[in-house]
Tab-separated table of C-alpha atoms in Angstrom:
chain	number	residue	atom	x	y	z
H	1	UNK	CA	-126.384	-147.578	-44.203
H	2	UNK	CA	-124.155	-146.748	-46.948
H	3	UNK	CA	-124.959	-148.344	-50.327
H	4	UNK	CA	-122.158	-149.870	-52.353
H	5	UNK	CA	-122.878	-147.890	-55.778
H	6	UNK	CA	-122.750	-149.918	-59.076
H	7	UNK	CA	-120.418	-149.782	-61.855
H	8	UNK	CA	-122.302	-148.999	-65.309
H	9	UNK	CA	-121.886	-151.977	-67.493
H	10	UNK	CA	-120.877	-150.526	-70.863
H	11	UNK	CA	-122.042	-153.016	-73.921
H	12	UNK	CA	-120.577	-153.079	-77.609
H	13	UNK	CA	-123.635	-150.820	-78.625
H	14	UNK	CA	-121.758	-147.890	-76.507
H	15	UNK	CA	-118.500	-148.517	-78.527
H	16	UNK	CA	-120.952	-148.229	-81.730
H	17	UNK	CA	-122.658	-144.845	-80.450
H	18	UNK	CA	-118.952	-143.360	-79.727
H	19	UNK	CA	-118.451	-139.791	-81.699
H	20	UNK	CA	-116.850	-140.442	-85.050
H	21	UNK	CA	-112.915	-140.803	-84.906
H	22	UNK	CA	-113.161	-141.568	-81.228
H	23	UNK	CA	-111.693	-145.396	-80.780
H	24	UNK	CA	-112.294	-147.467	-77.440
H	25	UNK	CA	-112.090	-151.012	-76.306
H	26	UNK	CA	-114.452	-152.994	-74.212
H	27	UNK	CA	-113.123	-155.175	-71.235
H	28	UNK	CA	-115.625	-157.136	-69.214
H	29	UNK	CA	-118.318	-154.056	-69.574
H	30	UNK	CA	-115.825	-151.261	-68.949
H	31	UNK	CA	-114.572	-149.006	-71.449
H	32	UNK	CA	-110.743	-147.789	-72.613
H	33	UNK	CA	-110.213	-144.989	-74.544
H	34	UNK	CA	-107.391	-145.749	-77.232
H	35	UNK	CA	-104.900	-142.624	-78.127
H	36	UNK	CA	-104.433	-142.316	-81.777
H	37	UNK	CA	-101.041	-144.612	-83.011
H	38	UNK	CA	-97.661	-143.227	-83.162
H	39	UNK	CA	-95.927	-143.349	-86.860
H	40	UNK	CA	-93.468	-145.913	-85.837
H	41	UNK	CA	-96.398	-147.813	-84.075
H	42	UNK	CA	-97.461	-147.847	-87.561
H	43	UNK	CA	-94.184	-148.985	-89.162
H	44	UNK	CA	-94.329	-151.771	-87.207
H	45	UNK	CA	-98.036	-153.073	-88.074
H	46	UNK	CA	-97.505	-152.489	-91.595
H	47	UNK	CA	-93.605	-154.268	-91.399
H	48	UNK	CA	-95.189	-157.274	-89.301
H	49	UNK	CA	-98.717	-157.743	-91.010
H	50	UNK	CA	-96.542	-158.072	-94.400
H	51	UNK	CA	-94.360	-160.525	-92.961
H	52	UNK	CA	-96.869	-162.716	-91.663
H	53	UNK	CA	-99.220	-162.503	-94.742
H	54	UNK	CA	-96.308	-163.041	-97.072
H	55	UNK	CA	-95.347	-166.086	-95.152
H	56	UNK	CA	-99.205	-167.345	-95.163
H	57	UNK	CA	-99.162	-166.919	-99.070
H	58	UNK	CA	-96.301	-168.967	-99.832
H	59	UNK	CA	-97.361	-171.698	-97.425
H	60	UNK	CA	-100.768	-171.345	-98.905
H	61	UNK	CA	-101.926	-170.985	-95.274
H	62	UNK	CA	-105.699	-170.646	-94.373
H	63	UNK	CA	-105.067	-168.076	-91.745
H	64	UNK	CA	-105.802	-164.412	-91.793
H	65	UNK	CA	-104.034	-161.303	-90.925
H	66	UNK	CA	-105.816	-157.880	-90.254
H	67	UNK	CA	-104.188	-154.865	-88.420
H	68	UNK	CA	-106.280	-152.761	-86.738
H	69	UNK	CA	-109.013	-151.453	-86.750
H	70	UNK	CA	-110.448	-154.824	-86.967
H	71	UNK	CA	-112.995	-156.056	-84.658
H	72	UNK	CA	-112.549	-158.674	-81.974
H	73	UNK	CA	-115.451	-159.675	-79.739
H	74	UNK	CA	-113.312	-161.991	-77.748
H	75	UNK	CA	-115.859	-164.300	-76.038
H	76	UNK	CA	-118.469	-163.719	-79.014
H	77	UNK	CA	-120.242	-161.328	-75.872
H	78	UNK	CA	-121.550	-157.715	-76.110
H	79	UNK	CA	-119.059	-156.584	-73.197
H	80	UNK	CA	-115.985	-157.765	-74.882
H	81	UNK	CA	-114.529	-155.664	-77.602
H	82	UNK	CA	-111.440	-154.844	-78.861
H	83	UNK	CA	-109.237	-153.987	-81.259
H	84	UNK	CA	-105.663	-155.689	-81.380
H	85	UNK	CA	-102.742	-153.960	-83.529
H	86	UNK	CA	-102.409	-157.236	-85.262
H	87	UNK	CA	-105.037	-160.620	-85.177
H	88	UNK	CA	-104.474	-163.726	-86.923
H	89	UNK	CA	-107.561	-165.592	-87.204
H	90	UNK	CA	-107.338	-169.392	-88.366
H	91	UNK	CA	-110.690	-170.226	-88.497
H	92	UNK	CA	-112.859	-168.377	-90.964
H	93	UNK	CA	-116.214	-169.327	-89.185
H	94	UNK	CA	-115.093	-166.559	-86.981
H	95	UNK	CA	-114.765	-163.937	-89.390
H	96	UNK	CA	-118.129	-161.743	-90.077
H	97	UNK	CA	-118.603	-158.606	-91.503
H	98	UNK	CA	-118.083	-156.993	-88.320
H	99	UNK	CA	-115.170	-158.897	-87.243
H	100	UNK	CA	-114.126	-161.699	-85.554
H	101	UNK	CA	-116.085	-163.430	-83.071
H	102	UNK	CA	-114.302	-165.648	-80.761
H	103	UNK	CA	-110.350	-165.599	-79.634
H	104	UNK	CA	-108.386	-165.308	-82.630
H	105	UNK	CA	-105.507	-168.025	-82.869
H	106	UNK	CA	-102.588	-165.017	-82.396
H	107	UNK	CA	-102.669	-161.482	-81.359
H	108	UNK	CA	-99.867	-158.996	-81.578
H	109	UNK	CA	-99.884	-155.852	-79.409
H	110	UNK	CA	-97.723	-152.794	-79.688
H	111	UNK	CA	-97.264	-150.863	-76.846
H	112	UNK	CA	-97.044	-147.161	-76.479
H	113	UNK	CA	-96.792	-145.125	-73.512
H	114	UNK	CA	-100.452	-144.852	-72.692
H	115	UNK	CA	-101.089	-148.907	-73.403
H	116	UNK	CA	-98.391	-150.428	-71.181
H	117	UNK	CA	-100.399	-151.797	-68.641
H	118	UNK	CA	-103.478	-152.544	-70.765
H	119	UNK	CA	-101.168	-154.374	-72.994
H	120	UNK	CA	-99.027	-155.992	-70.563
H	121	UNK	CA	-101.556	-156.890	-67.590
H	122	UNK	CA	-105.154	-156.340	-68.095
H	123	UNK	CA	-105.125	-157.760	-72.400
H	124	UNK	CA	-102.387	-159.970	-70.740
H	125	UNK	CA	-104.988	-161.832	-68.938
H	126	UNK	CA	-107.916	-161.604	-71.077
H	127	UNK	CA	-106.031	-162.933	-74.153
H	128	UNK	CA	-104.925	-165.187	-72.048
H	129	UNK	CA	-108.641	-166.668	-70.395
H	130	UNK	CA	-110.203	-166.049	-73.721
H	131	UNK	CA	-108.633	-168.540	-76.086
H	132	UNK	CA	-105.849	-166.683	-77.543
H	133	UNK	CA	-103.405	-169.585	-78.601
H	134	UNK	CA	-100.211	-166.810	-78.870
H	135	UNK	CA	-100.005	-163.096	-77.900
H	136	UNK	CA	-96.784	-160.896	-78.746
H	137	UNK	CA	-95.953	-157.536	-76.881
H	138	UNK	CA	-94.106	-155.596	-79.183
H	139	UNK	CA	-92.225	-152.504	-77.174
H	140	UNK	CA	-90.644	-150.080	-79.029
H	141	UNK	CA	-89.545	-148.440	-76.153
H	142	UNK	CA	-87.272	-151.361	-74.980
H	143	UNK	CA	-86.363	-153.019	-77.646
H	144	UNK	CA	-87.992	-155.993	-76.631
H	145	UNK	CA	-90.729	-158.370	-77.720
H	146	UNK	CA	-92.804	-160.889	-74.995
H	147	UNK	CA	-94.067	-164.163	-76.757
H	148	UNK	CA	-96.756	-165.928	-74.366
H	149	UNK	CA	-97.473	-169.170	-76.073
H	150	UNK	CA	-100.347	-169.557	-73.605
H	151	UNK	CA	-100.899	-173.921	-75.031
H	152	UNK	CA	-97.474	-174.777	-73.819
H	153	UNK	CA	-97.721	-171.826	-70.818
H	154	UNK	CA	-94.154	-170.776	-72.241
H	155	UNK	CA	-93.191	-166.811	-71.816
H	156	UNK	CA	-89.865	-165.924	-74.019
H	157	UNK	CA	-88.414	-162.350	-74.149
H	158	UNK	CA	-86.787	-161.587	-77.339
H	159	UNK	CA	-84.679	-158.366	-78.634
H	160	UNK	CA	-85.478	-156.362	-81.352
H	161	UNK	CA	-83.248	-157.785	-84.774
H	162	UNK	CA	-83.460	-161.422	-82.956
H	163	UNK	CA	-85.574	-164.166	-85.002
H	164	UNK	CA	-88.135	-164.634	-83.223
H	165	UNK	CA	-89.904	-167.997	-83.786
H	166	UNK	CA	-93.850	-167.902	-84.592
H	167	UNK	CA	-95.189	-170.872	-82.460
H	168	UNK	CA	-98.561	-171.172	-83.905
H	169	UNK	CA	-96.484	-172.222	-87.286
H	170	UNK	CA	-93.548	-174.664	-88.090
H	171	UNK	CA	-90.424	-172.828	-89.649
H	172	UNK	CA	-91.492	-169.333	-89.283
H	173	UNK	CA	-89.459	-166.384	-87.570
H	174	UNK	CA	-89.917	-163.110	-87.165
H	175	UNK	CA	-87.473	-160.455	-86.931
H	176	UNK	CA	-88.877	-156.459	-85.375
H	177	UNK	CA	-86.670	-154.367	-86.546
């Protein structure tokens, strides 16, 4: 009789005991390895996170930006760990020391050629079941930007120079250059 063999379950302490510089996220108890971040990856967290915390300044907004690396235990679990390019977190009861625990209210992704399908199917769906209110895919590559604004189950595809509206705020667009 063959024996169907078991998966391990990998926990956040296994993303804790990784080798220093070594970055991985945790999805339902398995682990992905994350490549290091291209330098226009980076152009575009830095360009986007400044937009977004400029316009929660001058709205005196409650919400939070962080880039990554920045914590997110999505279902406040020990198998569910990652680390979005960009979280907005409205609630502050969320936000520890370690991170945020719980969906945070919008999550911004940008993809590179290794994190295409995490980003655009397997985060997808977990954003998605989690609590994430909005998630962006940001895709250098083509030019384009996916808004899922998972409370009204809308999906818009926008081009990169286009204002694109922020649906978890009134008057705010965004424009990826």
């Amino acid at each position: 009789m063959n024996a169907l063999r078991k998966e391990k379950i990998y926990t956040t302490d296994d993303i804790y005991a990784l080798p220093d510089g070594e970055r991985a996220e945790l999805i339902d108890g398995k682990i992905y390895y994350m490549a290091p971040p291209s330098t226009k990856h980076q152009m575009l967290v830095m360009d986007l996170s400044y937009q977004i915390k400029d316009h929660i300044l001058r709205h005196n907004g409650a919400c939070s930006v962080f880039p990554a690396p920045f914590a997110v235990f999505l279902n406040a679990d020990d198998t569910n760990y990652v680390e979005p390019d960009l979280s907005v977190i409205c609630d502050p009861h969320k936000i520890t020391e370690k991170g945020c625990y719980g969906a945070p209210d919008w999550v911004i992704e940008i993809v590179s050629l290794g994190s295409r399908s995490m980003d655009y199917f397997t985060k997808l769906f977990k954003y998605q079941t989690s609590g994430v209110r909005e998630y962006w895919i940001v895709d250098p590559i083509r030019q384009r930007v996916t808004v899922y604004f998972f409370e009204k189950e809308n999906v818009e595809e926008y081009s990169f120079g286009s204002d694109i509206p922020v649906g978890i705020y009134e008057d705010f667009s965004i424009k990826v250059l």
